Amino acid sequence: MSEDKSTPEIAALPKDKQPFWSQAKRALHFRCPNCGEGKLYQRYLRQVDECSVCATPLGKIRADDGPAWLTILLVGHLTVPLLLEVERNATWPMWMPMVIWPLYALALSLIILPFAKALFITILWRKQ
Ligand SMILES: [Zn+2]
């Protein structure tokens, strides 16, 4: 059962009448953007074919390069200013930033990517 008491009432509305951010919030919790109950992903980035609760067909939605674009945009803006600030005063050996910063960017990308995909799935599902 959802913790949000308004979710069943909102979910009963047609998808284009529901508030976008309510749907996006459900998807960002990796739940079906329609009902907020069923899972959005069956694995890391593999979405379910359809919601197990409301049968919304989520597997046919192809986000393509959108989530990668958003992830690169966010990771770049989160990494470069931090990198410049840290490297300005750093006294560590040259090999350390060459190892640390790519690992930092990779980890941040892997964390942000499922959230970016959930957001794109919500947008594309609303436009169907
Ligand atoms: Zn659902």
PDB file of C-alpha atoms and ligand atoms in Angstrom:
ATOM      1  CA  MET A   1       0.000   0.000   0.000  1.00  0.00           C
ATOM      2  CA  SER A   2       1.235   3.439  -0.818  1.00  0.00           C
ATOM      3  CA  GLU A   3       2.293   5.792   1.956  1.00  0.00           C
ATOM      4  CA  ASP A   4       0.835   8.703   0.018  1.00  0.00           C
ATOM      5  CA  LYS A   5      -2.899   8.749   0.835  1.00  0.00           C
ATOM      6  CA  SER A   6      -3.737  10.810  -2.261  1.00  0.00           C
ATOM      7  CA  THR A   7      -2.032   8.383  -4.670  1.00  0.00           C
ATOM      8  CA  PRO A   8      -5.022   6.061  -5.329  1.00  0.00           C
ATOM      9  CA  GLU A   9      -7.291   9.034  -6.012  1.00  0.00           C
ATOM     10  CA  ILE A  10      -4.723  10.684  -8.260  1.00  0.00           C
ATOM     11  CA  ALA A  11      -3.928   7.398  -9.989  1.00  0.00           C
ATOM     12  CA  ALA A  12      -7.618   6.954 -10.802  1.00  0.00           C
ATOM     13  CA  LEU A  13      -7.454  10.058 -12.996  1.00  0.00           C
ATOM     14  CA  PRO A  14      -6.428   9.753 -16.668  1.00  0.00           C
ATOM     15  CA  LYS A  15      -2.647  10.023 -16.969  1.00  0.00           C
ATOM     16  CA  ASP A  16      -2.757  13.390 -18.717  1.00  0.00           C
ATOM     17  CA  LYS A  17      -4.922  14.806 -15.888  1.00  0.00           C
ATOM     18  CA  GLN A  18      -2.555  13.680 -13.127  1.00  0.00           C
ATOM     19  CA  PRO A  19       0.078  16.174 -11.968  1.00  0.00           C
ATOM     20  CA  PHE A  20       3.379  15.466 -13.730  1.00  0.00           C
ATOM     21  CA  TRP A  21       5.459  15.761 -10.567  1.00  0.00           C
ATOM     22  CA  SER A  22       3.253  13.250  -8.774  1.00  0.00           C
ATOM     23  CA  GLN A  23       3.968  10.743 -11.549  1.00  0.00           C
ATOM     24  CA  ALA A  24       7.655  11.698 -11.673  1.00  0.00           C
ATOM     25  CA  LYS A  25       7.945  11.257  -7.899  1.00  0.00           C
ATOM     26  CA  ARG A  26       6.575   7.716  -8.186  1.00  0.00           C
ATOM     27  CA  ALA A  27       9.005   6.909 -11.008  1.00  0.00           C
ATOM     28  CA  LEU A  28      11.946   8.426  -9.119  1.00  0.00           C
ATOM     29  CA  HIS A  29      11.145   5.940  -6.333  1.00  0.00           C
ATOM     30  CA  PHE A  30      11.443   3.275  -9.090  1.00  0.00           C
ATOM     31  CA  ARG A  31       7.697   2.600  -9.021  1.00  0.00           C
ATOM     32  CA  CYS A  32       5.128   2.628 -11.799  1.00  0.00           C
ATOM     33  CA  PRO A  33       4.417   6.268 -12.723  1.00  0.00           C
ATOM     34  CA  ASN A  34       0.696   5.469 -13.035  1.00  0.00           C
ATOM     35  CA  CYS A  35      -0.120   3.734  -9.760  1.00  0.00           C
ATOM     36  CA  GLY A  36       3.050   4.060  -7.684  1.00  0.00           C
ATOM     37  CA  GLU A  37       2.707   0.450  -6.506  1.00  0.00           C
ATOM     38  CA  GLY A  38       4.325  -1.830  -9.098  1.00  0.00           C
ATOM     39  CA  LYS A  39       8.057  -1.900  -9.766  1.00  0.00           C
ATOM     40  CA  LEU A  40       9.484   0.198 -12.616  1.00  0.00           C
ATOM     41  CA  TYR A  41      12.668  -1.851 -13.143  1.00  0.00           C
ATOM     42  CA  GLN A  42      13.197  -5.593 -13.087  1.00  0.00           C
ATOM     43  CA  ARG A  43      16.997  -5.073 -13.076  1.00  0.00           C
ATOM     44  CA  TYR A  44      19.346  -2.082 -12.944  1.00  0.00           C
ATOM     45  CA  LEU A  45      18.065  -0.282 -16.086  1.00  0.00           C
ATOM     46  CA  ARG A  46      15.717  -2.925 -17.508  1.00  0.00           C
ATOM     47  CA  GLN A  47      12.149  -1.790 -17.043  1.00  0.00           C
ATOM     48  CA  VAL A  48       9.336  -4.278 -16.495  1.00  0.00           C
ATOM     49  CA  ASP A  49       7.159  -5.188 -19.480  1.00  0.00           C
ATOM     50  CA  GLU A  50       4.069  -4.000 -17.656  1.00  0.00           C
ATOM     51  CA  CYS A  51       3.158  -2.887 -14.158  1.00  0.00           C
ATOM     52  CA  SER A  52       2.293  -5.870 -11.961  1.00  0.00           C
ATOM     53  CA  VAL A  53      -0.496  -3.868 -10.288  1.00  0.00           C
ATOM     54  CA  CYS A  54      -2.176  -1.701 -12.954  1.00  0.00           C
ATOM     55  CA  ALA A  55      -0.843  -3.366 -16.157  1.00  0.00           C
ATOM     56  CA  THR A  56       0.510  -0.100 -17.571  1.00  0.00           C
ATOM     57  CA  PRO A  57       2.734  -1.147 -20.515  1.00  0.00           C
ATOM     58  CA  LEU A  58       6.096   0.258 -19.440  1.00  0.00           C
ATOM     59  CA  GLY A  59       8.332  -2.128 -21.403  1.00  0.00           C
ATOM     60  CA  LYS A  60       7.463  -0.590 -24.765  1.00  0.00           C
ATOM     61  CA  ILE A  61       8.722   2.853 -23.745  1.00  0.00           C
ATOM     62  CA  ARG A  62      12.147   3.508 -25.292  1.00  0.00           C
ATOM     63  CA  ALA A  63      13.997   6.335 -23.601  1.00  0.00           C
ATOM     64  CA  ASP A  64      16.960   5.863 -26.005  1.00  0.00           C
ATOM     65  CA  ASP A  65      19.732   8.433 -25.405  1.00  0.00           C
ATOM     66  CA  GLY A  66      17.695  10.840 -23.282  1.00  0.00           C
ATOM     67  CA  PRO A  67      18.748   9.447 -19.883  1.00  0.00           C
ATOM     68  CA  ALA A  68      22.402   9.306 -20.962  1.00  0.00           C
ATOM     69  CA  TRP A  69      22.231  12.915 -22.126  1.00  0.00           C
ATOM     70  CA  LEU A  70      20.715  14.072 -18.828  1.00  0.00           C
ATOM     71  CA  THR A  71      23.223  12.019 -16.841  1.00  0.00           C
ATOM     72  CA  ILE A  72      26.203  13.470 -18.716  1.00  0.00           C
ATOM     73  CA  LEU A  73      24.791  16.968 -18.250  1.00  0.00           C
ATOM     74  CA  LEU A  74      24.385  16.483 -14.487  1.00  0.00           C
ATOM     75  CA  VAL A  75      27.652  14.609 -13.915  1.00  0.00           C
ATOM     76  CA  GLY A  76      29.589  17.232 -15.866  1.00  0.00           C
ATOM     77  CA  HIS A  77      28.095  20.063 -13.860  1.00  0.00           C
ATOM     78  CA  LEU A  78      28.662  18.214 -10.584  1.00  0.00           C
ATOM     79  CA  THR A  79      32.193  17.053 -11.375  1.00  0.00           C
ATOM     80  CA  VAL A  80      34.030  19.857 -13.192  1.00  0.00           C
ATOM     81  CA  PRO A  81      33.543  22.653 -10.601  1.00  0.00           C
ATOM     82  CA  LEU A  82      34.460  20.254  -7.798  1.00  0.00           C
ATOM     83  CA  LEU A  83      37.474  18.993  -9.728  1.00  0.00           C
ATOM     84  CA  LEU A  84      38.724  22.523 -10.406  1.00  0.00           C
ATOM     85  CA  GLU A  85      38.274  23.559  -6.779  1.00  0.00           C
ATOM     86  CA  VAL A  86      39.989  20.468  -5.358  1.00  0.00           C
ATOM     87  CA  GLU A  87      42.804  20.435  -7.888  1.00  0.00           C
ATOM     88  CA  ARG A  88      43.608  24.099  -7.288  1.00  0.00           C
ATOM     89  CA  ASN A  89      44.943  23.354  -3.820  1.00  0.00           C
ATOM     90  CA  ALA A  90      45.868  19.699  -4.214  1.00  0.00           C
ATOM     91  CA  THR A  91      49.366  18.500  -3.448  1.00  0.00           C
ATOM     92  CA  TRP A  92      48.797  14.830  -4.186  1.00  0.00           C
ATOM     93  CA  PRO A  93      50.820  12.799  -6.693  1.00  0.00           C
ATOM     94  CA  MET A  94      49.859  13.163 -10.350  1.00  0.00           C
ATOM     95  CA  TRP A  95      48.464   9.619 -10.636  1.00  0.00           C
ATOM     96  CA  MET A  96      45.853  10.133  -7.914  1.00  0.00           C
ATOM     97  CA  PRO A  97      43.565  12.579  -9.742  1.00  0.00           C
ATOM     98  CA  MET A  98      43.914  10.441 -12.879  1.00  0.00           C
ATOM     99  CA  VAL A  99      42.405   7.533 -10.923  1.00  0.00           C
ATOM    100  CA  ILE A 100      40.044   9.283  -8.535  1.00  0.00           C
ATOM    101  CA  TRP A 101      38.175  11.646 -10.897  1.00  0.00           C
ATOM    102  CA  PRO A 102      37.226   9.064 -13.541  1.00  0.00           C
ATOM    103  CA  LEU A 103      36.057   6.695 -10.795  1.00  0.00           C
ATOM    104  CA  TYR A 104      34.077   9.514  -9.194  1.00  0.00           C
ATOM    105  CA  ALA A 105      32.449  10.413 -12.532  1.00  0.00           C
ATOM    106  CA  LEU A 106      31.715   6.741 -13.275  1.00  0.00           C
ATOM    107  CA  ALA A 107      30.137   6.134  -9.872  1.00  0.00           C
ATOM    108  CA  LEU A 108      28.071   9.308 -10.108  1.00  0.00           C
ATOM    109  CA  SER A 109      26.910   8.322 -13.618  1.00  0.00           C
ATOM    110  CA  LEU A 110      25.845   4.865 -12.475  1.00  0.00           C
ATOM    111  CA  ILE A 111      23.918   6.388  -9.576  1.00  0.00           C
ATOM    112  CA  ILE A 112      22.157   9.103 -11.627  1.00  0.00           C
ATOM    113  CA  LEU A 113      21.339   7.041 -14.754  1.00  0.00           C
ATOM    114  CA  PRO A 114      18.373   5.030 -13.344  1.00  0.00           C
ATOM    115  CA  PHE A 115      16.812   8.212 -11.976  1.00  0.00           C
ATOM    116  CA  ALA A 116      17.255   9.977 -15.328  1.00  0.00           C
ATOM    117  CA  LYS A 117      15.715   6.998 -17.123  1.00  0.00           C
ATOM    118  CA  ALA A 118      12.774   6.937 -14.707  1.00  0.00           C
ATOM    119  CA  LEU A 119      12.151  10.610 -15.463  1.00  0.00           C
ATOM    120  CA  PHE A 120      12.286  10.042 -19.235  1.00  0.00           C
ATOM    121  CA  ILE A 121      10.000   6.999 -18.967  1.00  0.00           C
ATOM    122  CA  THR A 122       7.471   9.184 -17.139  1.00  0.00           C
ATOM    123  CA  ILE A 123       7.642  11.930 -19.765  1.00  0.00           C
ATOM    124  CA  LEU A 124       7.340   9.475 -22.676  1.00  0.00           C
ATOM    125  CA  TRP A 125       4.553   7.490 -20.998  1.00  0.00           C
ATOM    126  CA  ARG A 126       2.530  10.697 -20.497  1.00  0.00           C
ATOM    127  CA  LYS A 127       2.921  11.591 -24.177  1.00  0.00           C
ATOM    128  CA  GLN A 128       1.720   8.196 -25.472  1.00  0.00           C
TER     129      GLN A 128
HETATM  130 ZN    ZN B   1       1.115   0.568 -12.082  1.00  0.00          ZN
END
